Coordinates of N, CA and C and ligand atoms in Angstrom, one line a residue:
X17 N 173.4 116.3 59.6 CA 172.0 116.4 58.2 C 171.3 115.1 58.9
X18 N 170.2 115.6 58.6 CA 169.2 114.2 59.0 C 168.5 114.0 57.5
X19 N 168.9 114.5 56.6 CA 168.1 114.1 55.1 C 167.5 113.2 55.5
X20 N 167.9 111.9 56.4 CA 167.6 110.2 55.5 C 167.0 109.5 56.0
X21 N 166.1 110.6 57.0 CA 165.6 110.3 58.8 C 164.1 110.1 57.8
X22 N 163.9 111.3 57.5 CA 162.9 112.3 57.3 C 162.5 112.5 55.4
X23 N 162.5 111.1 55.6 CA 161.6 111.3 53.9 C 159.7 111.2 53.6
X24 N 159.4 112.1 52.6 CA 157.6 112.0 52.8 C 158.0 111.8 51.4
X25 N 157.0 111.1 50.4 CA 156.0 111.8 48.7 C 156.4 112.4 48.7
X26 N 157.1 112.9 47.3 CA 156.3 114.1 46.9 C 155.7 113.8 45.6
X27 N 155.8 113.0 44.7 CA 155.6 113.0 43.7 C 156.0 111.2 42.3
X28 N 155.3 111.4 41.9 CA 155.6 110.0 40.8 C 154.9 111.0 39.8
X29 N 156.2 110.7 38.8 CA 155.9 111.1 37.2 C 156.0 110.1 36.1
X30 N 155.2 110.0 35.4 CA 155.3 108.7 34.3 C 155.3 109.3 32.7
X31 N 156.1 110.6 32.8 CA 156.5 111.1 31.7 C 157.5 112.3 31.9
X32 N 159.0 112.4 31.2 CA 159.7 113.9 30.8 C 158.9 114.8 31.2
X33 N 157.6 114.9 31.4 CA 157.2 116.2 30.8 C 156.4 116.9 31.9
X34 N 156.7 115.6 33.0 CA 155.3 115.5 33.7 C 156.2 116.2 35.0
X35 N 157.4 116.8 35.8 CA 158.2 116.3 36.6 C 157.8 117.3 37.2
X36 N 157.7 117.6 38.5 CA 158.0 118.2 39.3 C 158.9 119.7 39.0
X37 N 158.9 120.2 39.3 CA 159.6 121.5 39.4 C 161.5 121.5 39.7
X38 N 162.8 121.4 39.0 CA 163.2 121.4 39.6 C 163.0 122.5 40.7
X39 N 164.1 121.9 41.6 CA 163.9 122.7 43.5 C 165.4 122.1 43.9
X40 N 165.1 121.4 44.2 CA 166.9 121.5 45.9 C 167.5 120.2 45.8
X41 N 168.8 120.0 46.1 CA 169.6 118.7 44.7 C 168.8 117.1 45.3
X42 N 169.3 116.5 43.9 CA 168.5 115.1 44.2 C 169.0 114.3 43.6
X43 N 169.1 113.6 44.7 CA 169.9 112.0 44.3 C 169.4 110.8 44.0
X44 N 169.8 110.1 42.8 CA 168.4 108.9 41.8 C 169.1 107.9 42.0
X45 N 167.9 106.7 41.9 CA 168.6 105.7 42.3 C 168.1 104.7 41.7
X46 N 169.1 104.7 40.3 CA 168.7 103.2 39.4 C 169.2 101.6 39.6
X47 N 168.7 101.4 39.1 CA 169.2 99.0 38.6 C 168.7 97.8 38.3
X48 N 168.7 97.0 38.0 CA 167.5 96.6 36.9 C 166.6 96.3 38.0
X49 N 165.4 95.9 37.6 CA 164.7 95.2 38.2 C 165.2 94.1 38.7
X50 N 164.2 93.6 40.6 CA 164.8 92.2 41.3 C 166.8 92.6 41.7
X51 N 167.3 93.9 41.9 CA 168.6 94.2 42.3 C 168.4 94.3 44.4
X52 N 166.9 94.7 44.1 CA 167.5 95.0 45.6 C 167.2 96.9 45.5
X53 N 167.0 97.3 45.0 CA 166.9 98.7 44.6 C 165.8 99.2 46.0
X54 N 164.6 99.0 46.0 CA 163.2 99.2 47.0 C 164.0 99.3 48.0
X55 N 164.1 97.9 48.3 CA 165.0 97.8 49.8 C 165.8 98.3 50.2
X56 N 166.9 98.5 49.5 CA 168.2 99.4 49.8 C 167.2 100.6 50.2
X57 N 166.9 101.8 49.2 CA 166.0 103.1 49.2 C 165.3 102.5 51.6
X58 N 164.4 101.3 51.4 CA 163.6 101.3 52.7 C 164.9 101.2 53.8
X59 N 165.9 100.9 53.6 CA 166.6 100.6 54.1 C 167.9 102.1 54.7
X60 N 168.0 102.8 53.7 CA 168.4 104.3 54.1 C 167.5 105.5 54.7
X61 N 166.5 104.6 53.9 CA 165.3 105.9 55.1 C 165.0 105.3 56.3
X62 N 166.1 104.4 56.5 CA 164.9 103.8 57.7 C 163.2 103.8 57.8
X63 N 162.8 103.9 56.8 CA 161.5 103.1 55.9 C 161.1 101.6 55.6
X64 N 159.8 101.0 56.4 CA 159.6 100.2 55.9 C 159.3 99.9 54.4
X65 N 158.5 100.6 54.1 CA 157.7 100.9 52.5 C 157.8 101.6 52.1
X66 N 158.7 102.9 52.5 CA 158.6 104.4 51.8 C 158.5 103.8 49.9
X67 N 159.4 103.4 49.9 CA 159.5 102.8 48.1 C 158.7 101.6 47.5
X68 N 158.7 101.7 47.3 CA 157.5 100.4 46.7 C 157.9 99.4 44.3
X69 N 158.2 98.3 44.7 CA 159.0 97.7 44.1 C 158.0 97.0 43.2
X70 N 158.7 97.0 41.3 CA 157.2 97.1 40.9 C 157.3 95.8 40.8
X71 N 156.9 95.1 40.5 CA 157.1 93.3 40.4 C 156.1 93.1 38.3
X72 N 156.1 94.0 38.2 CA 154.9 93.5 37.2 C 155.4 94.2 35.9
X73 N 156.5 92.9 35.1 CA 157.2 93.5 33.5 C 155.9 94.3 32.8
X74 N 156.5 95.2 32.4 CA 155.7 95.9 31.2 C 154.4 96.9 32.1
X75 N 154.5 97.3 33.0 CA 153.0 98.7 33.7 C 153.7 100.3 33.0
X76 N 153.6 100.7 33.1 CA 153.8 101.6 33.6 C 154.9 102.3 34.2
X77 N 155.9 103.0 33.8 CA 156.9 103.2 34.7 C 156.7 104.6 34.6
X78 N 157.1 104.7 36.2 CA 157.3 106.1 37.2 C 158.6 105.9 37.4
X79 N 159.3 108.0 38.3 CA 160.2 108.2 38.3 C 159.4 108.8 40.0
X80 N 159.6 108.2 41.1 CA 159.4 108.3 42.5 C 159.8 109.3 42.5
X81 N 159.3 110.7 43.4 CA 159.7 111.6 44.1 C 159.9 111.6 45.7
X82 N 161.1 112.1 46.2 CA 160.4 111.8 47.3 C 161.5 113.2 48.3
X83 N 160.8 113.8 49.1 CA 161.0 114.9 49.8 C 162.5 114.4 51.1
X84 N 163.7 114.3 51.7 CA 163.9 114.5 52.5 C 164.1 115.6 53.6
X85 N 164.6 115.6 54.9 CA 164.5 117.1 55.4 C 166.1 117.5 55.3
X86 N 165.9 118.7 55.3 CA 166.7 120.0 55.5 C 167.4 120.4 53.8
X87 N 165.9 120.4 53.1 CA 166.0 121.1 51.1 C 166.9 119.8 50.4
X88 N 166.7 118.0 50.8 CA 167.2 117.6 49.2 C 166.2 116.4 48.5
X89 N 165.9 115.8 48.1 CA 165.3 115.3 47.4 C 165.8 113.4 47.4
X90 N 165.6 112.6 46.9 CA 164.9 111.5 46.5 C 164.8 111.0 45.1
X91 N 165.1 110.5 44.4 CA 164.1 110.2 42.7 C 165.2 108.6 42.7
X92 N 163.6 107.9 43.0 CA 163.7 106.2 42.7 C 163.8 106.1 41.0
X93 N 164.1 106.3 40.5 CA 163.7 106.2 39.0 C 163.7 104.7 38.4
X94 N 162.9 104.7 37.6 CA 162.3 103.1 37.3 C 163.5 102.0 36.8
X95 N 163.2 100.8 37.4 CA 164.0 99.5 37.3 C 163.7 99.5 35.9
X96 N 165.0 98.2 35.3 CA 165.4 97.6 33.8 C 165.0 96.7 33.9
X97 N 165.9 96.1 33.1 CA 166.1 94.5 32.4 C 164.7 93.3 33.4
X98 N 163.4 93.4 32.5 CA 162.9 92.5 32.9 C 162.7 92.5 31.5
X99 N 162.8 91.1 31.7 CA 163.1 90.3 30.4 C 162.4 90.3 29.5
X100 N 160.8 90.2 30.8 CA 159.9 90.1 28.4 C 159.5 91.8 28.4
X101 N 159.9 92.9 28.3 CA 159.7 94.0 28.7 C 159.7 94.2 27.0
X102 N 157.8 95.2 26.7 CA 157.5 95.2 25.3 C 159.0 96.3 25.1
X103 N 158.9 96.0 23.4 CA 159.8 97.1 23.4 C 159.6 98.5 23.2
X104 N 158.4 99.3 23.2 CA 157.8 100.5 23.5 C 157.7 101.0 25.0
X105 N 157.7 100.2 26.2 CA 157.8 100.3 27.2 C 159.2 100.7 27.9
X106 N 160.1 99.4 26.9 CA 161.5 100.2 27.0 C 162.1 101.2 26.6
X107 N 161.8 101.7 25.0 CA 161.6 102.8 24.6 C 161.1 104.1 26.1
X108 N 159.3 103.6 26.3 CA 159.3 104.8 27.5 C 160.8 105.0 27.8
X109 N 161.1 103.9 28.9 CA 161.9 104.2 29.6 C 163.3 105.0 29.7
X110 N 164.0 104.5 28.2 CA 165.0 104.8 27.5 C 164.4 106.7 27.1
X111 N 163.4 107.1 27.0 CA 163.4 108.7 27.0 C 162.5 109.2 28.4
X112 N 162.4 108.4 29.5 CA 162.1 109.5 30.8 C 163.7 109.7 31.0
X113 N 164.4 108.5 31.9 CA 165.0 108.2 32.2 C 166.7 108.9 31.7
X114 N 166.5 108.5 30.0 CA 167.7 109.4 30.0 C 167.6 111.2 30.0
X115 N 166.5 111.4 29.2 CA 166.0 112.8 29.9 C 166.2 113.1 30.5
X116 N 165.7 112.5 32.3 CA 165.8 113.0 33.6 C 167.3 112.8 33.9
X117 N 167.7 111.9 33.4 CA 169.6 112.2 33.9 C 170.2 112.9 33.3
X118 N 170.1 113.1 31.7 CA 170.9 114.0 31.1 C 170.5 116.2 30.8
X119 N 168.9 116.4 31.5 CA 168.7 116.9 31.4 C 168.7 117.9 33.7
X120 N 168.7 117.6 34.5 CA 168.3 118.3 35.6 C 169.3 118.1 35.9
X121 N 169.0 119.7 36.2 CA 170.6 120.9 36.3 C 170.8 120.1 38.2
X122 N 169.7 119.4 38.3 CA 169.9 119.4 40.9 C 170.1 118.2 40.6
X123 N 170.6 117.6 39.6 CA 170.6 116.4 40.0 C 172.4 115.7 40.6
X124 N 172.9 116.3 41.9 CA 174.1 115.8 42.0 C 175.0 114.0 42.0
X125 N 173.9 112.9 41.5 CA 175.0 111.7 41.6 C 173.4 110.5 41.6
X126 N 174.5 109.7 40.9 CA 172.8 108.5 40.3 C 173.9 107.0 42.1
X127 N 173.0 106.6 42.6 CA 173.3 105.5 42.6 C 173.1 104.3 42.2
X128 N 173.8 103.5 42.0 CA 173.4 102.3 40.7 C 173.7 101.2 41.5
X129 N 172.1 100.8 41.9 CA 172.1 99.2 42.6 C 172.6 98.3 41.7
X130 N 173.6 97.2 41.8 CA 173.4 96.1 41.7 C 173.4 95.1 41.9
X131 N 173.6 93.9 41.9 CA 173.5 92.3 42.5 C 174.3 92.2 42.6
X132 N 175.1 92.0 44.3 CA 177.1 91.8 44.7 C 177.0 90.9 43.3
X133 N 176.4 89.7 43.3 CA 176.7 88.5 42.5 C 177.0 87.9 41.2
X134 N 176.6 89.4 40.3 CA 176.5 90.1 39.1 C 176.6 90.6 39.0
X135 N 177.1 91.8 39.1 CA 177.8 94.1 38.8 C 177.7 93.7 37.1
X136 N 177.0 94.9 36.8 CA 178.5 95.5 35.6 C 177.6 94.6 34.5
X137 N 176.0 94.3 34.4 CA 175.2 93.4 33.4 C 175.2 94.4 32.3
X138 N 174.9 94.1 31.6 CA 175.4 94.9 29.7 C 174.1 95.9 29.9
X139 N 173.6 95.9 30.9 CA 172.2 96.7 31.0 C 172.5 97.8 31.7
X140 N 173.4 97.6 32.6 CA 174.3 98.4 34.1 C 175.2 99.3 32.8
X141 N 176.2 99.1 32.3 CA 176.6 99.6 31.4 C 176.4 100.6 30.7
X142 N 174.9 100.1 29.8 CA 174.7 101.3 28.9 C 174.0 102.8 30.0
X143 N 173.7 102.4 31.1 CA 172.8 103.1 32.1 C 174.2 103.8 32.4
X144 N 175.1 103.3 33.3 CA 176.9 104.2 33.0 C 176.8 104.7 31.5
X145 N 177.4 105.0 30.6 CA 177.7 106.0 29.4 C 176.2 106.3 29.5
X146 N 175.5 106.7 29.4 CA 173.8 107.3 30.0 C 174.3 108.5 30.4
X147 N 175.1 108.4 32.0 CA 175.0 108.7 32.9 C 176.4 110.0 32.2
X148 N 176.7 109.8 31.9 CA 178.2 110.6 31.3 C 179.1 111.2 33.0
X149 N 179.1 112.4 32.4 CA 180.1 112.7 34.2 C 178.7 113.1 35.5
X150 N 178.4 112.8 34.9 CA 177.5 112.1 36.7 C 177.9 111.6 38.0
X151 N 178.0 112.4 39.0 CA 179.1 111.5 40.4 C 178.0 109.8 40.3
X152 N 178.6 109.0 40.9 CA 178.0 107.4 40.5 C 178.6 106.9 41.8
X153 N 177.7 106.2 43.0 CA 178.0 105.2 43.9 C 177.7 104.2 42.8
X154 N 178.6 102.8 43.7 CA 178.0 101.9 42.7 C 178.0 100.9 44.1
X155 N 176.7 100.5 44.3 CA 176.0 100.0 45.5 C 175.4 98.7 45.1
X156 N 176.7 98.4 46.1 CA 176.9 96.4 46.1 C 175.7 95.5 46.4
X157 N 174.5 95.3 45.8 CA 173.2 94.9 47.2 C 173.4 93.1 47.5
X158 N 172.6 92.9 48.2 CA 172.2 91.2 48.8 C 173.9 91.1 49.1
X159 N 174.5 91.8 49.7 CA 175.9 91.6 49.7 C 176.0 90.4 51.1
X160 N 175.2 89.7 51.6 CA 175.0 88.5 52.9 C 175.3 87.9 51.4
X161 N 174.8 88.0 50.0 CA 175.1 86.0 49.5 C 176.4 86.2 49.5
X162 N 177.0 86.9 49.5 CA 178.5 86.2 49.7 C 179.1 86.2 50.7
X163 N 180.1 85.9 51.1 CA 181.2 85.2 51.6 C 182.0 86.3 51.4
X164 N 183.8 86.8 52.6 CA 183.9 87.9 52.8 C 185.4 88.1 51.4
X165 N 185.3 86.9 51.2 CA 186.3 86.5 50.3 C 186.1 87.2 49.0
X166 N 184.6 86.5 48.7 CA 183.9 87.2 47.6 C 183.2 88.5 47.3
X167 N 182.8 88.7 48.8 CA 183.1 90.1 48.6 C 184.3 91.6 47.9
X168 N 185.1 91.3 49.0 CA 186.9 91.6 48.6 C 187.0 91.5 46.9
X169 N 186.9 90.6 46.9 CA 187.1 90.2 44.9 C 186.6 91.0 44.3
X170 N 185.1 90.7 44.5 CA 184.4 91.6 43.5 C 184.4 93.6 43.9
X171 N 184.3 93.5 45.2 CA 184.4 94.8 45.0 C 185.8 95.8 44.5
X172 N 187.1 95.2 44.7 CA 188.3 95.3 43.7 C 187.4 95.5 42.2
X173 N 187.6 94.7 41.8 CA 186.6 94.0 40.4 C 185.8 95.6 39.4
X174 N 185.4 95.8 40.6 CA 184.0 96.8 39.7 C 184.6 98.1 40.3
X175 N 185.6 98.0 41.6 CA 186.3 99.5 41.4 C 187.6 99.5 39.9
X176 N 188.2 98.6 39.9 CA 189.4 98.4 38.6 C 187.9 99.1 37.4
X177 N 187.1 97.8 37.0 CA 186.0 98.6 36.4 C 186.0 100.0 35.6
X178 N 185.8 100.7 36.7 CA 184.6 102.0 37.4 C 185.4 103.1 37.7
X179 N 186.2 102.7 38.5 CA 187.1 104.1 39.1 C 186.2 105.2 39.4
X180 N 185.0 104.0 40.7 CA 183.9 105.1 41.2 C 184.2 104.8 42.9
X181 N 183.2 105.5 43.4 CA 183.0 105.3 45.0 C 182.2 103.4 44.5
X182 N 183.0 103.1 45.6 CA 182.3 101.2 45.5 C 181.7 100.7 46.3
X183 N 180.5 100.6 47.3 CA 180.2 100.0 48.4 C 178.8 98.5 48.7
X184 N 179.8 97.5 49.4 CA 178.4 96.5 50.1 C 177.7 97.4 51.1
X185 N 176.7 96.3 50.0 CA 175.7 96.8 50.5 C 174.8 95.5 51.4
X186 N 173.5 95.5 52.4 CA 173.5 94.6 52.7 C 171.6 95.3 53.2
X187 N 170.5 95.3 52.6 CA 168.9 95.6 54.3 C 169.2 94.1 54.3
X188 N 169.5 93.6 54.5 CA 169.0 92.2 55.3 C 170.4 92.6 56.7
X189 N 171.3 92.4 56.1 CA 171.8 92.6 57.4 C 172.7 93.8 57.9
X190 N 171.7 95.0 57.2 CA 172.2 96.4 57.2 C 173.8 96.9 57.2
X191 N 174.5 96.0 56.4 CA 175.9 95.4 56.2 C 176.0 97.3 54.6
X192 N 176.7 98.4 55.3 CA 176.7 99.4 54.0 C 175.8 100.5 54.0
X193 N 174.9 100.5 55.7 CA 173.8 101.4 55.5 C 174.1 102.1 56.4
X194 N 174.8 102.5 56.8 CA 175.5 103.4 57.3 C 176.5 104.3 56.4
X195 N 177.1 103.5 55.6 CA 179.0 104.6 55.4 C 177.7 105.1 54.4
X196 N 176.7 104.2 53.6 CA 176.0 104.9 52.6 C 175.3 105.8 52.4
X197 N 174.6 105.9 53.3 CA 174.0 107.2 54.3 C 175.2 108.6 54.6
X198 N 176.1 108.2 54.8 CA 177.5 109.2 55.4 C 177.3 109.7 53.6
X199 N 178.7 109.2 52.9 CA 178.8 109.1 51.7 C 177.7 110.6 51.1
X200 N 176.0 110.2 51.0 CA 175.1 110.7 49.9 C 174.6 112.2 50.9
X201 N 175.1 111.9 52.6 CA 174.6 113.5 53.3 C 175.7 114.3 53.0
X202 N 177.1 113.1 52.7 CA 178.1 114.4 52.1 C 178.2 115.1 50.2
X203 N 177.6 114.2 49.4 CA 177.3 114.6 48.9 C 176.4 115.9 48.8
X204 N 175.6 115.5 49.2 CA 174.1 116.8 49.8 C 175.1 117.8 50.0
X205 N 176.0 117.4 50.9 CA 176.9 119.2 51.4 C 177.2 119.6 50.5
X206 N 178.2 119.0 49.9 CA 179.1 119.8 48.2 C 179.0 118.9 47.0
X207 N 177.5 119.7 46.6 CA 177.2 118.6 45.6 C 178.4 119.8 44.8
X208 N 178.6 118.0 43.8 CA 179.8 118.9 42.1 C 178.8 119.4 41.2
X209 N 179.1 120.5 41.5 CA 177.9 121.1 40.0 C 177.9 120.7 38.5
X210 N 177.5 119.9 37.7 CA 177.3 119.2 36.9 C 178.2 120.8 35.6
X211 N 178.9 120.0 35.1 CA 180.4 120.2 33.7 C 178.4 121.1 33.0
X212 N 178.7 121.8 32.6 CA 177.5 122.8 31.3 C 178.0 121.9 30.1
X213 N 177.0 122.4 28.8 CA 177.0 121.1 27.7 C 178.1 122.2 26.9
X214 N 179.5 121.4 26.5 CA 180.0 121.6 25.2 C 179.1 122.4 24.0
Ligands
GDP12 P1 163.8 96.0 43.2 O1 162.9 95.4 42.4 O2 165.1 95.9 42.5 O3 163.3 97.2 44.3 O4 164.4 95.1 44.6 P2 163.6 95.2 46.2 O5 164.2 95.6 47.1 O6 161.9 94.5 45.5 O7 164.0 93.2 46.3 C1 164.2 92.0 45.0 C2 163.9 90.6 45.9 O8 165.3 91.0 47.1 C3 163.3 90.6 47.0 O9 162.3 89.5 47.7 C4 163.9 90.8 48.9 O10 163.6 90.4 49.6 C5 165.4 90.3 47.9 N1 166.4 91.7 48.8 C6 166.6 92.9 48.6 N2 167.6 93.2 49.7 C7 168.1 92.5 49.8 C8 169.7 91.5 50.6 O11 169.7 92.8 50.9 N3 170.2 90.6 51.1 C9 169.3 89.3 51.2 N4 169.7 88.3 50.6 N5 167.9 89.5 49.7 C10 167.4 91.0 49.3

Protein backbone atom coordinates (compact mmCIF):
# COMPACT_ATOMS: atom_id res chain seq x y z
CA UNK A 1 0.00 0.00 0.00
CA UNK A 2 1.36 3.37 -0.99
CA UNK A 3 -1.17 5.44 0.95
CA UNK A 4 1.24 7.48 3.01
CA UNK A 5 3.36 8.68 0.14
CA UNK A 6 0.53 10.10 -1.96
CA UNK A 7 -1.22 12.59 0.28
CA UNK A 8 -3.06 15.61 -1.04
CA UNK A 9 -5.08 18.23 0.81
CA UNK A 10 -8.85 17.65 0.55
CA UNK A 11 -10.71 20.14 2.76
CA UNK A 12 -10.76 22.19 5.93
CA UNK A 13 -13.80 22.09 8.11
CA UNK A 14 -14.60 24.69 10.75
CA UNK A 15 -17.75 23.16 12.19
CA UNK A 16 -19.33 19.79 12.68
CA UNK A 17 -21.82 20.56 9.92
CA UNK A 18 -19.44 21.36 7.05
CA UNK A 19 -17.25 18.25 6.98
CA UNK A 20 -16.70 16.51 3.66
CA UNK A 21 -19.14 13.60 3.27
CA UNK A 22 -17.83 10.39 4.81
CA UNK A 23 -16.19 8.14 2.22
CA UNK A 24 -12.95 6.17 2.52
CA UNK A 25 -11.63 5.03 5.93
CA UNK A 26 -10.12 7.84 8.02
CA UNK A 27 -7.28 7.95 10.54
CA UNK A 28 -7.35 11.04 12.76
CA UNK A 29 -4.42 12.70 14.54
CA UNK A 30 -4.96 14.45 17.85
CA UNK A 31 -2.73 16.04 20.44
CA UNK A 32 -1.94 19.07 22.55
CA UNK A 33 -0.62 22.07 20.69
CA UNK A 34 3.14 22.03 20.21
CA UNK A 35 3.61 18.30 20.87
CA UNK A 36 4.91 17.81 17.32
CA UNK A 37 1.68 16.59 15.69
CA UNK A 38 2.19 18.47 12.40
CA UNK A 39 5.82 17.41 12.25
CA UNK A 40 4.76 13.79 12.84
CA UNK A 41 2.11 13.93 10.08
CA UNK A 42 4.59 15.49 7.66
CA UNK A 43 7.22 12.85 8.54
CA UNK A 44 4.73 10.01 8.04
CA UNK A 45 3.52 11.44 4.74
CA UNK A 46 7.06 12.14 3.57
CA UNK A 47 6.21 15.81 3.01
CA UNK A 48 7.78 18.96 4.32
CA UNK A 49 4.77 21.13 5.00
CA UNK A 50 1.49 19.45 4.19
CA UNK A 51 0.16 19.79 7.72
CA UNK A 52 0.52 23.30 9.08
CA UNK A 53 0.87 24.10 12.70
CA UNK A 54 -1.37 26.61 14.36
CA UNK A 55 0.69 28.85 16.56
CA UNK A 56 -2.06 31.31 17.39
CA UNK A 57 -3.99 30.54 20.54
CA UNK A 58 -7.69 31.14 20.13
CA UNK A 59 -7.85 31.32 16.37
CA UNK A 60 -10.68 29.49 14.64
CA UNK A 61 -9.94 25.82 14.73
CA UNK A 62 -10.35 23.48 11.82
CA UNK A 63 -10.28 19.79 11.02
CA UNK A 64 -8.04 19.30 8.01
CA UNK A 65 -8.78 16.37 5.70
CA UNK A 66 -6.13 14.82 3.43
CA UNK A 67 -6.70 12.20 0.76
CA UNK A 68 -4.19 9.38 0.87
CA UNK A 69 -3.70 7.12 -2.13
CA UNK A 70 -5.59 3.84 -2.26
CA UNK A 71 -8.84 5.18 -0.86
CA UNK A 72 -8.00 6.39 2.62
CA UNK A 73 -7.92 9.71 4.44
CA UNK A 74 -5.94 11.36 7.20
CA UNK A 75 -7.69 13.92 9.40
CA UNK A 76 -5.65 16.46 11.37
CA UNK A 77 -7.75 17.42 14.40
CA UNK A 78 -7.21 20.85 15.97
CA UNK A 79 -4.65 20.86 18.78
CA UNK A 80 -5.79 21.48 22.33
CA UNK A 81 -4.35 22.83 25.53
CA UNK A 82 -3.37 26.41 24.69
CA UNK A 83 -3.15 27.99 28.13
CA UNK A 84 -4.94 31.20 27.21
CA UNK A 85 -7.64 29.91 24.94
CA UNK A 86 -11.04 31.56 25.50
CA UNK A 87 -13.82 29.34 26.86
CA UNK A 88 -15.84 29.77 23.63
CA UNK A 89 -13.00 28.31 21.56
CA UNK A 90 -12.59 25.45 23.99
CA UNK A 91 -16.30 24.72 23.71
CA UNK A 92 -16.07 24.85 19.91
CA UNK A 93 -13.19 22.34 20.03
CA UNK A 94 -15.23 19.97 22.17
CA UNK A 95 -18.24 20.19 19.89
CA UNK A 96 -16.27 19.68 16.68
CA UNK A 97 -13.86 17.01 17.83
CA UNK A 98 -16.46 15.33 20.02
CA UNK A 99 -18.98 15.06 17.23
CA UNK A 100 -16.33 13.92 14.75
CA UNK A 101 -14.92 11.10 16.91
CA UNK A 102 -18.23 9.89 18.22
CA UNK A 103 -20.25 9.90 15.00
CA UNK A 104 -17.89 9.46 12.07
CA UNK A 105 -18.62 5.92 10.92
CA UNK A 106 -15.56 5.79 8.67
CA UNK A 107 -13.09 6.63 11.48
CA UNK A 108 -10.85 3.56 11.84
CA UNK A 109 -8.57 4.89 14.55
CA UNK A 110 -6.96 7.86 16.27
CA UNK A 111 -3.27 8.60 16.67
CA UNK A 112 -2.81 10.50 19.91
CA UNK A 113 0.45 12.42 19.73
CA UNK A 114 1.96 13.13 23.15
CA UNK A 115 5.32 14.61 24.09
CA UNK A 116 7.40 11.64 25.31
CA UNK A 117 8.70 13.80 28.15
CA UNK A 118 5.22 14.36 29.61
CA UNK A 119 2.61 12.00 28.23
CA UNK A 120 -0.94 11.55 29.50
CA UNK A 121 -1.69 15.06 30.66
CA UNK A 122 -5.18 15.69 32.02
CA UNK A 123 -6.37 16.88 28.59
CA UNK A 124 -4.97 13.78 26.87
CA UNK A 125 -6.85 11.61 29.33
CA UNK A 126 -10.02 13.59 28.67
CA UNK A 127 -9.63 13.00 24.92
CA UNK A 128 -9.06 9.27 25.47
CA UNK A 129 -12.27 9.21 27.44
CA UNK A 130 -14.06 10.93 24.54
CA UNK A 131 -12.77 8.28 22.15
CA UNK A 132 -14.50 5.41 23.89
CA UNK A 133 -13.91 2.26 21.86
CA UNK A 134 -12.09 3.89 18.93
CA UNK A 135 -8.79 2.17 18.09
CA UNK A 136 -5.88 4.17 19.52
CA UNK A 137 -2.17 4.54 18.85
CA UNK A 138 -0.25 6.51 21.47
CA UNK A 139 2.60 8.15 19.58
CA UNK A 140 5.29 9.46 21.92
CA UNK A 141 6.85 12.35 20.03
CA UNK A 142 10.21 14.10 20.44
CA UNK A 143 11.68 10.78 21.64
CA UNK A 144 15.11 12.19 20.73
CA UNK A 145 14.86 14.30 23.90
CA UNK A 146 14.98 11.17 26.08
CA UNK A 147 17.79 8.72 26.78
CA UNK A 148 17.31 5.07 25.81
CA UNK A 149 16.57 4.18 29.43
CA UNK A 150 14.01 6.98 29.76
CA UNK A 151 12.38 5.91 26.49
CA UNK A 152 11.97 2.35 27.77
CA UNK A 153 10.51 3.47 31.09
CA UNK A 154 8.07 5.86 29.40
CA UNK A 155 6.77 3.25 26.96
CA UNK A 156 6.21 0.76 29.79
CA UNK A 157 4.37 3.26 31.92
CA UNK A 158 2.11 4.48 29.06
CA UNK A 159 1.38 0.88 28.01
CA UNK A 160 0.45 0.02 31.58
CA UNK A 161 -2.00 2.95 31.74
CA UNK A 162 -3.59 2.60 28.33
CA UNK A 163 -3.28 -1.01 27.23
CA UNK A 164 -3.04 0.08 23.61
CA UNK A 165 -0.33 0.39 20.95
CA UNK A 166 2.44 2.74 22.06
CA UNK A 167 5.30 3.85 19.81
CA UNK A 168 8.27 6.15 20.27
CA UNK A 169 8.60 8.73 17.52
CA UNK A 170 10.95 11.48 16.44
CA UNK A 171 10.44 13.54 13.32
CA UNK A 172 13.98 14.81 13.88
CA UNK A 173 15.81 11.44 13.84
CA UNK A 174 12.95 9.59 12.06
CA UNK A 175 12.84 7.05 14.88
CA UNK A 176 9.54 5.15 14.61
CA UNK A 177 8.45 6.64 11.27
CA UNK A 178 8.49 3.42 9.22
CA UNK A 179 7.10 1.39 12.08
CA UNK A 180 4.14 3.74 12.62
CA UNK A 181 3.43 3.95 8.91
CA UNK A 182 3.31 0.13 8.72
CA UNK A 183 1.01 -0.05 11.70
CA UNK A 184 -1.40 2.55 10.29
CA UNK A 185 -1.41 0.85 6.90
CA UNK A 186 -2.49 -2.30 8.73
CA UNK A 187 -5.36 -0.34 10.29
CA UNK A 188 -6.49 0.65 6.81
CA UNK A 189 -6.21 -2.86 5.43
CA UNK A 190 -8.06 -4.40 8.36
CA UNK A 191 -10.36 -1.75 9.78
CA UNK A 192 -12.09 -2.78 12.99
CA UNK A 193 -15.76 -1.93 12.64
CA UNK A 194 -16.98 0.48 15.29
CA UNK A 195 -19.27 -0.95 17.89
CA UNK A 196 -22.77 0.27 17.16
CA UNK A 197 -24.27 2.43 19.88
CA UNK A 198 -26.30 0.48 22.44
P1 LIG B 1 2.12 20.86 16.71
O1 LIG B 1 1.70 22.17 17.26
O2 LIG B 1 1.74 19.73 17.63
O3 LIG B 1 1.68 20.61 15.31
O4 LIG B 1 3.72 20.82 16.77
P2 LIG B 1 4.82 21.10 15.65
O5 LIG B 1 4.94 19.94 14.72
O6 LIG B 1 4.61 22.44 15.06
O7 LIG B 1 6.13 21.11 16.56
C1 LIG B 1 6.24 21.98 17.66
C2 LIG B 1 7.71 22.24 17.95
O8 LIG B 1 8.35 21.02 18.31
C3 LIG B 1 8.48 22.78 16.75
O9 LIG B 1 9.39 23.73 17.22
C4 LIG B 1 9.18 21.56 16.20
O10 LIG B 1 10.40 21.87 15.54
C5 LIG B 1 9.45 20.75 17.45
N1 LIG B 1 9.46 19.30 17.16
C6 LIG B 1 8.51 18.61 16.47
N2 LIG B 1 8.86 17.30 16.38
C7 LIG B 1 10.03 17.16 17.03
C8 LIG B 1 10.90 16.03 17.29
O11 LIG B 1 10.65 14.89 16.91
N3 LIG B 1 12.03 16.29 18.03
C9 LIG B 1 12.33 17.52 18.49
N4 LIG B 1 13.45 17.65 19.21
N5 LIG B 1 11.56 18.61 18.25
C10 LIG B 1 10.43 18.44 17.52
